[in-house]
CSV table of N, CA and C in Angstrom, one decimal:
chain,number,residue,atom,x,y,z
J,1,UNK,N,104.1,73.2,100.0
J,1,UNK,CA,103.2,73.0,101.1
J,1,UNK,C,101.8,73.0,100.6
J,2,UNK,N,101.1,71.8,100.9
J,2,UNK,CA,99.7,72.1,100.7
J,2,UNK,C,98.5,73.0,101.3
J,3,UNK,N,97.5,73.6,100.6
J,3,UNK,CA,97.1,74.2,100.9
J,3,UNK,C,96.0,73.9,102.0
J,4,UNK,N,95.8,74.8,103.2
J,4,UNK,CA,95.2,74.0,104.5
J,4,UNK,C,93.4,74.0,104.3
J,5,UNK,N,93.4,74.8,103.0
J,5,UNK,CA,92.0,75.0,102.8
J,5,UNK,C,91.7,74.9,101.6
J,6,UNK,N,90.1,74.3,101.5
J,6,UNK,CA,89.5,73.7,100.1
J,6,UNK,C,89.9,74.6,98.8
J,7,UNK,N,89.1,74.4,97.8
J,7,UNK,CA,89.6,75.3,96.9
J,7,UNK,C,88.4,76.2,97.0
J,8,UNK,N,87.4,76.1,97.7
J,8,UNK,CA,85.9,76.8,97.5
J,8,UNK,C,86.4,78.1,98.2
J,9,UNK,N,87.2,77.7,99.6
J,9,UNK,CA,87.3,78.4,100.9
J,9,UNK,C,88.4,79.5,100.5
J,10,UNK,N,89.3,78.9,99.8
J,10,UNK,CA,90.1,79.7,99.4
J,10,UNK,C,89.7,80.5,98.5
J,11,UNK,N,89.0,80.3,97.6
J,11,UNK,CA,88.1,81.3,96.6
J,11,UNK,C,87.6,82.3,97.7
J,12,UNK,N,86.6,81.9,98.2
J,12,UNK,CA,86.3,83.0,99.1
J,12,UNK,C,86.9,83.9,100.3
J,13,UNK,N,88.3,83.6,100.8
J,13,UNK,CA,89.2,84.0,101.2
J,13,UNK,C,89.3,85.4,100.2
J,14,UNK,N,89.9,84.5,98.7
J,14,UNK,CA,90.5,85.6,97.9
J,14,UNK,C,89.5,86.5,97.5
J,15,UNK,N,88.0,86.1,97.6
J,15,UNK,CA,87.9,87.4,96.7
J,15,UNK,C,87.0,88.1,97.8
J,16,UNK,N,87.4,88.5,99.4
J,16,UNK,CA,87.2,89.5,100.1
J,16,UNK,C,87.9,90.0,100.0
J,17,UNK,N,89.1,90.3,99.9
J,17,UNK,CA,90.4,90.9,99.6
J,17,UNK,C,89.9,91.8,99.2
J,18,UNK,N,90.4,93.4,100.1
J,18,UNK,CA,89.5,94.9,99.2
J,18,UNK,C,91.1,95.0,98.7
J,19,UNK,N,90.7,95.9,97.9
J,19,UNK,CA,91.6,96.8,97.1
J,19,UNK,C,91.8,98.6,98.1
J,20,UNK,N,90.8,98.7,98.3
J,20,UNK,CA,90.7,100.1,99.2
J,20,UNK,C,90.5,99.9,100.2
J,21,UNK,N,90.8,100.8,101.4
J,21,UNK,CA,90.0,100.8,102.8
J,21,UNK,C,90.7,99.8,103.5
J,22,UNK,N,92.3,99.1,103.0
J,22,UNK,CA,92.4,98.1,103.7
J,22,UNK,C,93.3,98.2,105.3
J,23,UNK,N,92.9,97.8,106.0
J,23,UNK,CA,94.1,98.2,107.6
J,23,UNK,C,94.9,99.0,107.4
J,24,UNK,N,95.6,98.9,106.0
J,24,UNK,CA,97.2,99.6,106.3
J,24,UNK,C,96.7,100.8,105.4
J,25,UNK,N,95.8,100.6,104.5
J,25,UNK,CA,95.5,102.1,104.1
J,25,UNK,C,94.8,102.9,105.1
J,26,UNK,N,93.9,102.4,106.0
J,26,UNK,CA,93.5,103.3,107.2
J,26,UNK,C,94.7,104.1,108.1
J,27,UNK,N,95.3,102.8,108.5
J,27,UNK,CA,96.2,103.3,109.9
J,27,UNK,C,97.8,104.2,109.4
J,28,UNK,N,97.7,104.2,107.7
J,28,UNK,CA,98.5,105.2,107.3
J,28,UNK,C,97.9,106.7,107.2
J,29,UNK,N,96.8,106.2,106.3
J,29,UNK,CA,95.8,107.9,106.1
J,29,UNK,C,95.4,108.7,107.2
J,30,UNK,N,95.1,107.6,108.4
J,30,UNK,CA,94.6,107.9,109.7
J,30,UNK,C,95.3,108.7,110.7
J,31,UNK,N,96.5,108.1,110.2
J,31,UNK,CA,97.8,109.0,111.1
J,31,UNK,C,97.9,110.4,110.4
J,32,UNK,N,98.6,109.9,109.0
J,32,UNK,CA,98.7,111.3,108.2
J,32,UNK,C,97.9,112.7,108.8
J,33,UNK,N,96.2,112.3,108.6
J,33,UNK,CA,95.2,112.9,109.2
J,33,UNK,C,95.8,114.0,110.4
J,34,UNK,N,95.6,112.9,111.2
J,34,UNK,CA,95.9,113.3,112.1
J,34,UNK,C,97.1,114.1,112.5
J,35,UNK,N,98.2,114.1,112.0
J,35,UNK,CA,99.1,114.9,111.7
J,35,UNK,C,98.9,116.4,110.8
J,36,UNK,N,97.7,116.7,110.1
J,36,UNK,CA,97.4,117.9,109.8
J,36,UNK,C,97.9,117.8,108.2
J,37,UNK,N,98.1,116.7,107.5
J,37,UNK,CA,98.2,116.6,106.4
J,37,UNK,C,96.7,116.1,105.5
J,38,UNK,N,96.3,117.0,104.3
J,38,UNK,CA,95.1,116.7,103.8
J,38,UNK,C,95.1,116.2,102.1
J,39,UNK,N,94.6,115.4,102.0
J,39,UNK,CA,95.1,114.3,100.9
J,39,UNK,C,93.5,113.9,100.0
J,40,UNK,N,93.4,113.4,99.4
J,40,UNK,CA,92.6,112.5,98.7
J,40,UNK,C,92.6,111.2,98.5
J,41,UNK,N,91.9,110.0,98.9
J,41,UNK,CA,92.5,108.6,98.9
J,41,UNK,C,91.5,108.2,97.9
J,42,UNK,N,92.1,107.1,97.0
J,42,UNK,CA,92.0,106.3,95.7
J,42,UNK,C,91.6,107.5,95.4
J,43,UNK,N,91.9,107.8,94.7
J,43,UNK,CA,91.9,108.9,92.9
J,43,UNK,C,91.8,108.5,91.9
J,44,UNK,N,90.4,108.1,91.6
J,44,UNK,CA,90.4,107.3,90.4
J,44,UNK,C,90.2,108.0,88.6
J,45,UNK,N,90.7,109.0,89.0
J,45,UNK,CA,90.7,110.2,87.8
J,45,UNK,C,92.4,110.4,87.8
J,46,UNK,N,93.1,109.4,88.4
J,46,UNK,CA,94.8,109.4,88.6
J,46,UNK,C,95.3,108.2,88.0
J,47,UNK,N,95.9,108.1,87.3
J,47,UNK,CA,96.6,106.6,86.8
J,47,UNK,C,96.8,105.5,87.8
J,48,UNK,N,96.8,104.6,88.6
J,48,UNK,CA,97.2,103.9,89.2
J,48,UNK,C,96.2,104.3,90.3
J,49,UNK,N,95.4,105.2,90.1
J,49,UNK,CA,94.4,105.0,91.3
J,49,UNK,C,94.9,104.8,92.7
J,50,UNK,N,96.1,105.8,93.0
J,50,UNK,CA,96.8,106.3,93.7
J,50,UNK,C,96.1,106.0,95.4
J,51,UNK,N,97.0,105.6,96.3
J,51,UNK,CA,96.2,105.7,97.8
J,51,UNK,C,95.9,106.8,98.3
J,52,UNK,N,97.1,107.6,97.9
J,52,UNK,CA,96.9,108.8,98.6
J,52,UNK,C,97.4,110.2,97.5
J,53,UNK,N,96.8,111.2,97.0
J,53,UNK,CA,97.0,111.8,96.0
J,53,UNK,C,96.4,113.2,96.5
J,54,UNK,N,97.7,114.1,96.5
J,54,UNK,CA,97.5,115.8,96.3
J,54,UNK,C,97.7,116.6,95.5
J,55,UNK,N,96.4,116.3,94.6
J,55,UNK,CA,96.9,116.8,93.6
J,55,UNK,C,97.2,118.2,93.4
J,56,UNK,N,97.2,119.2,93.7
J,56,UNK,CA,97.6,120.8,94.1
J,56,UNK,C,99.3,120.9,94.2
J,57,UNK,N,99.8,119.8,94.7
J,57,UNK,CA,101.3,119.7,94.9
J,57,UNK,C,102.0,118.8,94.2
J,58,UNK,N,101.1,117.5,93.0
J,58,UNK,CA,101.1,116.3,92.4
J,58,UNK,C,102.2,116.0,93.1
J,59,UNK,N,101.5,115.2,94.1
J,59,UNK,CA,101.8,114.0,94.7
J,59,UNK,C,101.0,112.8,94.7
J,60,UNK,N,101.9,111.7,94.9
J,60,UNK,CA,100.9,110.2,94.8
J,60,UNK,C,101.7,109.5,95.7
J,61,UNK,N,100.8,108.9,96.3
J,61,UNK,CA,101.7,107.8,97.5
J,61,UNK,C,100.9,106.1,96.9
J,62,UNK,N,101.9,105.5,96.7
J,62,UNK,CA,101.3,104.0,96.4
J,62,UNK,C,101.4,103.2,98.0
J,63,UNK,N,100.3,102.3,98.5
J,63,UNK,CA,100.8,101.5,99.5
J,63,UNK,C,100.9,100.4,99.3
J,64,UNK,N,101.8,99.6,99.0
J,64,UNK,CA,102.3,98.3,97.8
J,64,UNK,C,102.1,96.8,99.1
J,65,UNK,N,101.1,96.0,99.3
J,65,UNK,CA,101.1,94.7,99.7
J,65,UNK,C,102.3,93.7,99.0
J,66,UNK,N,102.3,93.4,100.3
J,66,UNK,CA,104.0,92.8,99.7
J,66,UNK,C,103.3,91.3,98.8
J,67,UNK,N,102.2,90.7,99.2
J,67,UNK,CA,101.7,89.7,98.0
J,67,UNK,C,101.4,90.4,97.1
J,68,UNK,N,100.8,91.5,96.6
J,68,UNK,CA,100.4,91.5,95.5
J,68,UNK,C,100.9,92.5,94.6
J,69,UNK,N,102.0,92.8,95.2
J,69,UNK,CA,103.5,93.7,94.4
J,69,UNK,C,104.4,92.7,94.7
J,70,UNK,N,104.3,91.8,94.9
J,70,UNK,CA,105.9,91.1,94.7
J,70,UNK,C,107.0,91.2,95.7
J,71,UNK,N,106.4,91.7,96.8
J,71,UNK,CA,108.3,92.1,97.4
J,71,UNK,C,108.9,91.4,97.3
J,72,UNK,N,110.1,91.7,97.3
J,72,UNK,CA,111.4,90.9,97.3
J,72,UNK,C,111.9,90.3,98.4
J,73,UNK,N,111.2,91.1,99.8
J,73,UNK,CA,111.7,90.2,101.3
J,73,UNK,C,110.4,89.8,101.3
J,74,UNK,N,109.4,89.9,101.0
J,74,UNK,CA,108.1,88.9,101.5
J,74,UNK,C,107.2,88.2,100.6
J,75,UNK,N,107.2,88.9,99.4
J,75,UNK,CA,106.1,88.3,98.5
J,75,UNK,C,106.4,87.0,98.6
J,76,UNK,N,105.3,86.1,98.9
J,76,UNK,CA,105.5,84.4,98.2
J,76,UNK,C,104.2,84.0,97.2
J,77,UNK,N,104.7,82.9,96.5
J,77,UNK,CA,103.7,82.8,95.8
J,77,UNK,C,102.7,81.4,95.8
J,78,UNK,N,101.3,81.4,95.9
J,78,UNK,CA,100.5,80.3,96.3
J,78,UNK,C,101.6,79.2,95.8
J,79,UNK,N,100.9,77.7,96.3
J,79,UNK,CA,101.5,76.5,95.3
J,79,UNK,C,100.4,76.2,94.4
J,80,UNK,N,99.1,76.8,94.9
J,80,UNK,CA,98.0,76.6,93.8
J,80,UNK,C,97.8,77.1,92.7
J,81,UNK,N,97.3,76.7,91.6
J,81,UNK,CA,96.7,77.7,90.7
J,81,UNK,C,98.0,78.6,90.2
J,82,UNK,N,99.5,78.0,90.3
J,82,UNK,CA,100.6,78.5,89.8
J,82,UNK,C,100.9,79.0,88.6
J,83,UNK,N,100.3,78.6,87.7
J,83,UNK,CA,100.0,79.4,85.9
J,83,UNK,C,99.5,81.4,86.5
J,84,UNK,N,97.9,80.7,86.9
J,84,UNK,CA,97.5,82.6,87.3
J,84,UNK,C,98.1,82.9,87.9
J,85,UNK,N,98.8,82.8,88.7
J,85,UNK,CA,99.5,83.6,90.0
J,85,UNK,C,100.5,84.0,89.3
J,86,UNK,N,101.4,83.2,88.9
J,86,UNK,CA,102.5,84.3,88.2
J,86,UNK,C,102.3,85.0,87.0
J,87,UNK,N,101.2,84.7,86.3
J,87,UNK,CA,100.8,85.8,85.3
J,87,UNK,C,100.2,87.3,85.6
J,88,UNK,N,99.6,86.9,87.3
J,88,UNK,CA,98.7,88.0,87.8
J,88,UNK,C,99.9,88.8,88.6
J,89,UNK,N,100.8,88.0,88.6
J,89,UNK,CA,101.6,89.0,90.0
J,89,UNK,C,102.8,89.7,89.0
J,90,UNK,N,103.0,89.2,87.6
J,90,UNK,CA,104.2,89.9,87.1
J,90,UNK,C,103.6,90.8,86.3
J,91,UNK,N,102.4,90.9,86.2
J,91,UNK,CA,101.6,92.0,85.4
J,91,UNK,C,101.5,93.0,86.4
J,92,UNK,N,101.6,92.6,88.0
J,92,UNK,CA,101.5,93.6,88.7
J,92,UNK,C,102.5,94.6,88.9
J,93,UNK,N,103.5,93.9,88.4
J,93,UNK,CA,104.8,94.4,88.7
J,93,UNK,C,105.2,95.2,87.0
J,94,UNK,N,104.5,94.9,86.6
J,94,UNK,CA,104.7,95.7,85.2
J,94,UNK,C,104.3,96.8,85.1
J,95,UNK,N,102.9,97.0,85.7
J,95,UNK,CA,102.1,98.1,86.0
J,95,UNK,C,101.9,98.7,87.0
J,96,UNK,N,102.9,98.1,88.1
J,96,UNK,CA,103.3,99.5,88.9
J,96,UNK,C,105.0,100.2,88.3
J,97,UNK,N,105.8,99.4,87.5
J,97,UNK,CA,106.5,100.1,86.5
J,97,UNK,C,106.1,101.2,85.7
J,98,UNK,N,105.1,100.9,85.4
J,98,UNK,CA,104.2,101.4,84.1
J,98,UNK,C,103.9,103.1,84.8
J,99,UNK,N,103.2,103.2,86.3
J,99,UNK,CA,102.5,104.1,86.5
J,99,UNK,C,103.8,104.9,86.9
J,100,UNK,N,105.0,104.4,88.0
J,100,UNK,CA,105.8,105.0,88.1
J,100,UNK,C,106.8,105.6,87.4
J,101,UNK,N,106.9,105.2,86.1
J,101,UNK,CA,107.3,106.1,84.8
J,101,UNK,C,106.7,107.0,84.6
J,102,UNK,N,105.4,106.8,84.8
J,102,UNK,CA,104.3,107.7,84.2
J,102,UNK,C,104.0,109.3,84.9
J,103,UNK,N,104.1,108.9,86.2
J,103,UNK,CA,104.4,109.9,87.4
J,103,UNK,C,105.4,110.6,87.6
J,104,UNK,N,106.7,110.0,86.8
J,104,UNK,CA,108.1,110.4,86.9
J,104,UNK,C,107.9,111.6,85.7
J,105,UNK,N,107.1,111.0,84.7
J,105,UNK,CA,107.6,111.7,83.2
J,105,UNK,C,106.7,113.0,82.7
J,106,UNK,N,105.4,113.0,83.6
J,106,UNK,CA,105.1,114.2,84.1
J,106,UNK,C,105.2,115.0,85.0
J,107,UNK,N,106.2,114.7,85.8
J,107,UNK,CA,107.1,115.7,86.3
J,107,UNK,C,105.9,115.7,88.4
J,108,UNK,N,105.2,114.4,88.1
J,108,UNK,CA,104.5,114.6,89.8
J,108,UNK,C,105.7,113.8,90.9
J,109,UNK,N,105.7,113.9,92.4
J,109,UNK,CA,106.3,113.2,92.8
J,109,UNK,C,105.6,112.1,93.5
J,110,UNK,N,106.1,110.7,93.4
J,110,UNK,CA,105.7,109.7,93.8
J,110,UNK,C,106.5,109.0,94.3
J,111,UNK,N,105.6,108.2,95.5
J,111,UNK,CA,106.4,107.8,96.6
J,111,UNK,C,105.7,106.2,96.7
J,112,UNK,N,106.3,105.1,96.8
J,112,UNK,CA,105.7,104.1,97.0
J,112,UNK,C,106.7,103.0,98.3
J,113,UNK,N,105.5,102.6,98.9
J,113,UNK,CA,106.0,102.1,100.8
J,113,UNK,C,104.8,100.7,100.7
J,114,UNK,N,106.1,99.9,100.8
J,114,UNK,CA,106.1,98.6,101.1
J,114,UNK,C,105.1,98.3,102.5
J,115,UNK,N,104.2,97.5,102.3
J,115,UNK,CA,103.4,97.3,103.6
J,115,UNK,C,104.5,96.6,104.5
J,116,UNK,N,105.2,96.0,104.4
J,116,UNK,CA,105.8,95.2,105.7
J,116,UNK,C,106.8,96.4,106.3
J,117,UNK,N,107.0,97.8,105.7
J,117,UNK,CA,107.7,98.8,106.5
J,117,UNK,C,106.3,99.7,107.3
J,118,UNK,N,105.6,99.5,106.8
J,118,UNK,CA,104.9,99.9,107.7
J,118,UNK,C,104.1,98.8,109.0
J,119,UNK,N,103.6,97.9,108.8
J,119,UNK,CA,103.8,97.1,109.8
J,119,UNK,C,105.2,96.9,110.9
J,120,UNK,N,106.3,96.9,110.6
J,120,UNK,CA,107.3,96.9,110.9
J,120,UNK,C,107.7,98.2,111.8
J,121,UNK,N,107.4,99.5,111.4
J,121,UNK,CA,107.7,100.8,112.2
J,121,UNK,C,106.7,101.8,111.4
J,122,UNK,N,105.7,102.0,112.0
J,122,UNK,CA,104.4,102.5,111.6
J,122,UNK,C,105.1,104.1,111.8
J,123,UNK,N,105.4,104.3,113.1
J,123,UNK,CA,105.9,106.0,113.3
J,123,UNK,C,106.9,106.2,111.9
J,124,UNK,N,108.3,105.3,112.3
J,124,UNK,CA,109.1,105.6,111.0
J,124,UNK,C,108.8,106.0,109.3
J,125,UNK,N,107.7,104.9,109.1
J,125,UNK,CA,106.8,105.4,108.0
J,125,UNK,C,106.6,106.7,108.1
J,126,UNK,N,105.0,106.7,108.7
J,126,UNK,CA,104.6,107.8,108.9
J,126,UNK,C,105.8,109.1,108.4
J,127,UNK,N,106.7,108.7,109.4
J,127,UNK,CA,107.7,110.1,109.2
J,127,UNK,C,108.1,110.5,108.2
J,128,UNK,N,108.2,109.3,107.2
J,128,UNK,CA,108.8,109.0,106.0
J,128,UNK,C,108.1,109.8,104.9
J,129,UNK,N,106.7,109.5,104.8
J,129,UNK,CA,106.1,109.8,104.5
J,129,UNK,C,105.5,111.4,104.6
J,130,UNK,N,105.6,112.2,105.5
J,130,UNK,CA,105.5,113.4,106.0
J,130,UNK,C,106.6,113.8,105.2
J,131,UNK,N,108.1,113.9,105.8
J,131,UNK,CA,109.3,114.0,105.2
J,131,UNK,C,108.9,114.1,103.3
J,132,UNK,N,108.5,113.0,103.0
J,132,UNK,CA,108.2,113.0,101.5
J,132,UNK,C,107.2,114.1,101.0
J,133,UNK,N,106.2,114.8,101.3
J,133,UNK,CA,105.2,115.5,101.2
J,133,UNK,C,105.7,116.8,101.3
J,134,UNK,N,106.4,116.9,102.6
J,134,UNK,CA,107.2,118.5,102.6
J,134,UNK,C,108.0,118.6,101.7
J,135,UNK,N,108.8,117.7,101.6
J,135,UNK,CA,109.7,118.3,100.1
J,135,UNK,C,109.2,118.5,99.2
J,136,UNK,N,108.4,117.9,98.9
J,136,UNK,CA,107.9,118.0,97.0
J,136,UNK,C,107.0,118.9,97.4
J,137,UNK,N,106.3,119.7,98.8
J,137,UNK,CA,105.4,120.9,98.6
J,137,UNK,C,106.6,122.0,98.6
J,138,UNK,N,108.1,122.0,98.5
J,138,UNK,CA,109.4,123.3,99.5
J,138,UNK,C,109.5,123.1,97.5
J,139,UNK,N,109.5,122.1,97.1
J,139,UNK,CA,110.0,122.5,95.7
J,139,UNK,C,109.0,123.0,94.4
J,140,UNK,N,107.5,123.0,94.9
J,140,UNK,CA,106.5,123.6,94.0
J,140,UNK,C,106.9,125.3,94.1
């Protein structure tokens, strides 16, 4: 499929794209919040620069865009610019390998949630998420 927009337009498309602060990192943290859970978002003194990170109970929550983690039910990949894109997206997937070894092997608990599950059932998350927090604070 060709793409419906210039290459200028799509440039600038792509590089509004935040990395923090984005919808689904709000309306997950925002809930959490509000549920009486207290966290730290991006942690940039944390490997993978974590969404959501406590570190008193090392925890890390990743919140993985299904474009730019690859999902397996949603990631697709441009038809443009096909060389970068699959260089940039399997490096992504290397290095969120990379951090969740890394998380595993120092012994923190990490949890990583697919954006289209949370788009999909925001409460269920959420719950999921809670659920993941109290365990790994019942086991410190």
């Amino acid at each position: 499929m060709a793409d419906m927009f210039t290459k200028e337009q799509r440039s600038k498309n792509m590089k509004a794209i935040r990395s923090t602060g984005t919808t689904l990192e709000k309306r997950v943290t925002s809930e959490l919040w509000r549920r009486g859970f207290r966290f730290r978002k991006n942690v940039k003194t944390l490997m993978g620069k974590p969404d959501i990170a406590i570190k008193k109970h090392r925890i890390v929550i990743f919140l993985d865009s299904c474009f730019f983690h690859s999902c397996p039910l949603h990631g697709n990949k441009p038809s443009s610019n096909v060389e970068y894109w699959e260089k940039k997206l399997k490096r992504n997937i290397e290095r969120d390998k990379e951090v969740t070894e890394y998380y595993k092997k120092i012994g923190w608990y990490i949890l990583r949630v697919w954006e289209h599950e949370v788009k999909n059932n925001l409460e269920g998350t959420i719950d999921k998420i809670a659920n993941f927090i109290l365990k790994a604070k019942k086991k410190e």
